[in-house]
PDB file of C-alpha atoms in Angstrom:
ATOM      1  CA  MET A  20       0.318  -0.096  -0.101  1.00 72.00           C
ATOM      2  CA  THR A  21       2.079   3.299  -0.763  1.00 80.00           C
ATOM      3  CA  THR A  22       1.396   6.299   1.337  1.00 79.00           C
ATOM      4  CA  ASP A  23      -1.080   8.257  -1.027  1.00 83.00           C
ATOM      5  CA  ASP A  24      -3.572   4.929  -1.049  1.00 85.00           C
ATOM      6  CA  ARG A  25      -3.087   5.104   2.763  1.00 86.00           C
ATOM      7  CA  VAL A  26      -3.804   9.406   3.027  1.00 87.00           C
ATOM      8  CA  GLN A  27      -7.195   8.555   1.021  1.00 89.00           C
ATOM      9  CA  THR A  28      -7.816   5.022   3.112  1.00 89.00           C
ATOM     10  CA  ALA A  29      -7.318   7.577   6.638  1.00 89.00           C
ATOM     11  CA  ALA A  30      -9.474  10.276   5.075  1.00 89.00           C
ATOM     12  CA  VAL A  31     -12.623   8.448   3.735  1.00 91.00           C
ATOM     13  CA  ILE A  32     -12.595   6.428   7.027  1.00 92.00           C
ATOM     14  CA  ALA A  33     -12.358   9.766   8.505  1.00 91.00           C
ATOM     15  CA  LEU A  34     -15.270  11.733   6.710  1.00 92.00           C
ATOM     16  CA  LEU A  35     -17.350   7.836   7.556  1.00 93.00           C
ATOM     17  CA  ALA A  36     -17.023   8.237  11.041  1.00 94.00           C
ATOM     18  CA  ALA A  37     -17.855  12.083  11.173  1.00 94.00           C
ATOM     19  CA  LEU A  38     -20.744  11.283   8.977  1.00 94.00           C
ATOM     20  CA  LEU A  39     -21.870   8.699  11.078  1.00 95.00           C
ATOM     21  CA  GLY A  40     -21.671  10.517  14.505  1.00 95.00           C
ATOM     22  CA  ALA A  41     -23.098  14.211  13.616  1.00 95.00           C
ATOM     23  CA  LEU A  42     -26.334  10.983  12.729  1.00 95.00           C
ATOM     24  CA  TRP A  43     -25.667   9.910  15.778  1.00 96.00           C
ATOM     25  CA  ALA A  44     -25.775  12.864  17.594  1.00 95.00           C
ATOM     26  CA  LEU A  45     -29.425  14.405  15.357  1.00 94.00           C
ATOM     27  CA  GLN A  46     -30.884  10.973  16.217  1.00 95.00           C
ATOM     28  CA  ARG A  47     -30.351  11.330  20.000  1.00 95.00           C
ATOM     29  CA  GLY A  48     -31.542  15.137  19.763  1.00 94.00           C
ATOM     30  CA  PHE A  49     -28.932  17.000  20.251  1.00 94.00           C
ATOM     31  CA  ASP A  50     -28.946  20.751  19.411  1.00 94.00           C
ATOM     32  CA  PRO A  51     -26.330  21.830  16.303  1.00 92.00           C
ATOM     33  CA  GLN A  52     -23.273  22.845  18.764  1.00 95.00           C
ATOM     34  CA  GLY A  53     -23.325  19.033  20.996  1.00 94.00           C
ATOM     35  CA  VAL A  54     -23.943  17.743  16.469  1.00 94.00           C
ATOM     36  CA  ALA A  55     -21.302  19.370  15.746  1.00 94.00           C
ATOM     37  CA  LEU A  56     -18.771  18.362  18.532  1.00 95.00           C
ATOM     38  CA  ALA A  57     -20.061  14.260  18.170  1.00 95.00           C
ATOM     39  CA  ALA A  58     -18.611  15.116  14.006  1.00 94.00           C
ATOM     40  CA  ALA A  59     -15.781  16.601  15.599  1.00 94.00           C
ATOM     41  CA  LEU A  60     -15.131  14.027  17.950  1.00 95.00           C
ATOM     42  CA  ALA A  61     -16.226  10.827  15.648  1.00 95.00           C
ATOM     43  CA  TYR A  62     -13.573  13.022  12.941  1.00 93.00           C
ATOM     44  CA  GLY A  63     -10.671  13.095  15.624  1.00 92.00           C
ATOM     45  CA  GLY A  64     -11.406   9.337  16.977  1.00 92.00           C
ATOM     46  CA  ALA A  65     -11.453   7.664  13.247  1.00 92.00           C
ATOM     47  CA  LEU A  66      -8.161   9.366  12.563  1.00 88.00           C
ATOM     48  CA  ALA A  67      -6.288   8.830  15.718  1.00 88.00           C
ATOM     49  CA  PHE A  68      -7.386   4.974  15.317  1.00 88.00           C
ATOM     50  CA  THR A  69      -6.104   4.750  11.841  1.00 85.00           C
ATOM     51  CA  GLY A  70      -2.532   5.073  12.920  1.00 79.00           C
ATOM     52  CA  PRO A  71      -1.661   1.625  12.260  1.00 79.00           C
ATOM     53  CA  LEU A  72      -2.005   2.912   8.012  1.00 81.00           C
ATOM     54  CA  GLN A  73       1.078   4.316   9.011  1.00 84.00           C
ATOM     55  CA  ALA A  74      -0.578   7.723   7.644  1.00 82.00           C
ATOM     56  CA  PRO A  75       0.519  11.297   7.712  1.00 85.00           C
ATOM     57  CA  LEU A  76      -2.133  13.146   9.908  1.00 83.00           C
ATOM     58  CA  GLY A  77      -1.634  16.431   7.374  1.00 88.00           C
ATOM     59  CA  GLU A  78      -1.948  14.619   4.319  1.00 89.00           C
ATOM     60  CA  SER A  79      -5.145  12.636   5.988  1.00 88.00           C
ATOM     61  CA  VAL A  80      -6.806  15.541   6.975  1.00 88.00           C
ATOM     62  CA  VAL A  81      -6.449  17.739   3.842  1.00 90.00           C
ATOM     63  CA  THR A  82      -6.962  15.037   1.889  1.00 90.00           C
ATOM     64  CA  SER A  83     -10.401  14.319   3.814  1.00 91.00           C
ATOM     65  CA  VAL A  84     -11.578  18.316   3.270  1.00 90.00           C
ATOM     66  CA  LYS A  85     -10.461  18.315  -0.639  1.00 92.00           C
ATOM     67  CA  TYR A  86     -13.045  15.232  -0.701  1.00 92.00           C
ATOM     68  CA  ALA A  87     -16.053  16.803   1.648  1.00 91.00           C
ATOM     69  CA  ALA A  88     -15.843  19.979  -1.201  1.00 92.00           C
ATOM     70  CA  VAL A  89     -16.118  18.293  -3.278  1.00 92.00           C
ATOM     71  CA  THR A  90     -19.249  16.534  -2.114  1.00 90.00           C
ATOM     72  CA  VAL A  91     -20.690  19.738  -1.129  1.00 91.00           C
ATOM     73  CA  VAL A  92     -20.158  21.032  -4.393  1.00 93.00           C
ATOM     74  CA  PHE A  93     -21.740  18.120  -6.125  1.00 92.00           C
ATOM     75  CA  ALA A  94     -24.852  17.899  -3.754  1.00 93.00           C
ATOM     76  CA  LEU A  95     -25.533  22.018  -4.712  1.00 94.00           C
ATOM     77  CA  TRP A  96     -24.807  20.869  -8.278  1.00 95.00           C
ATOM     78  CA  VAL A  97     -27.612  18.225  -8.272  1.00 94.00           C
ATOM     79  CA  LEU A  98     -29.469  20.178  -6.074  1.00 94.00           C
ATOM     80  CA  GLY A  99     -29.719  22.958  -8.172  1.00 94.00           C
ATOM     81  CA  ALA A 100     -30.645  20.774 -11.536  1.00 95.00           C
ATOM     82  CA  GLY A 101     -33.121  19.604 -10.242  1.00 93.00           C
ATOM     83  CA  VAL A 102     -34.998  23.062  -9.216  1.00 93.00           C
ATOM     84  CA  PHE A 103     -33.799  24.321 -12.631  1.00 93.00           C
ATOM     85  CA  ALA A 104     -35.861  21.012 -13.873  1.00 92.00           C
ATOM     86  CA  GLY A 105     -38.602  21.374 -11.731  1.00 90.00           C
ATOM     87  CA  TRP A 106     -38.423  25.521 -12.923  1.00 89.00           C
ATOM     88  CA  GLN A 107     -38.388  24.261 -16.593  1.00 88.00           C
ATOM     89  CA  LEU A 108     -41.478  21.640 -15.708  1.00 87.00           C
ATOM     90  CA  LEU A 109     -43.295  24.316 -14.099  1.00 86.00           C
ATOM     91  CA  HIS A 110     -42.737  27.109 -16.288  1.00 80.00           C
ATOM     92  CA  GLU A 111     -43.961  25.025 -20.293  1.00 76.00           C
ATOM     93  CA  ARG A 112     -46.842  23.634 -18.087  1.00 69.00           C
ATOM     94  CA  ARG A 113     -47.719  27.250 -17.212  1.00 66.00           C
ATOM     95  CA  THR A 114     -47.168  28.298 -20.687  1.00 64.00           C
ATOM     96  CA  SER A 115     -48.343  25.808 -22.886  1.00 59.00           C
ATOM     97  CA  THR A 116     -52.286  25.561 -24.903  1.00 58.00           C
ATOM     98  CA  SER A 117     -53.850  21.931 -24.182  1.00 56.00           C
ATOM     99  CA  LYS A 118     -53.286  21.077 -27.741  1.00 57.00           C
ATOM    100  CA  GLY A 119     -54.264  17.248 -27.148  1.00 54.00           C
ATOM    101  CA  VAL A 120     -51.851  13.805 -26.373  1.00 58.00           C
ATOM    102  CA  PHE A 121     -50.463  13.440 -30.345  1.00 58.00           C
ATOM    103  CA  ALA A 122     -50.404  17.953 -30.836  1.00 51.00           C
TER     104      ALA A 122
END
């Protein structure tokens, strides 16, 4: 396993742990600060427990931030495409006249 593979593995494990920590806190009814704290603790704990991978900590953090940013950008793009498609569909219904099925 190369160092780059180790860094990517540690980053993915840490991001998944942060997501699970946040979901756990939301399920328990924590306030937003508590959710952020739970996610941060899970993230830090996961990075600490990926020590046997011997991935540099700084590179793992930077890689996980990059992955999180790409995920957020993709989610926003999908949301924007959905809103645009919905707007076009509604706009088309308002402006079109009923000409029948085969018109």
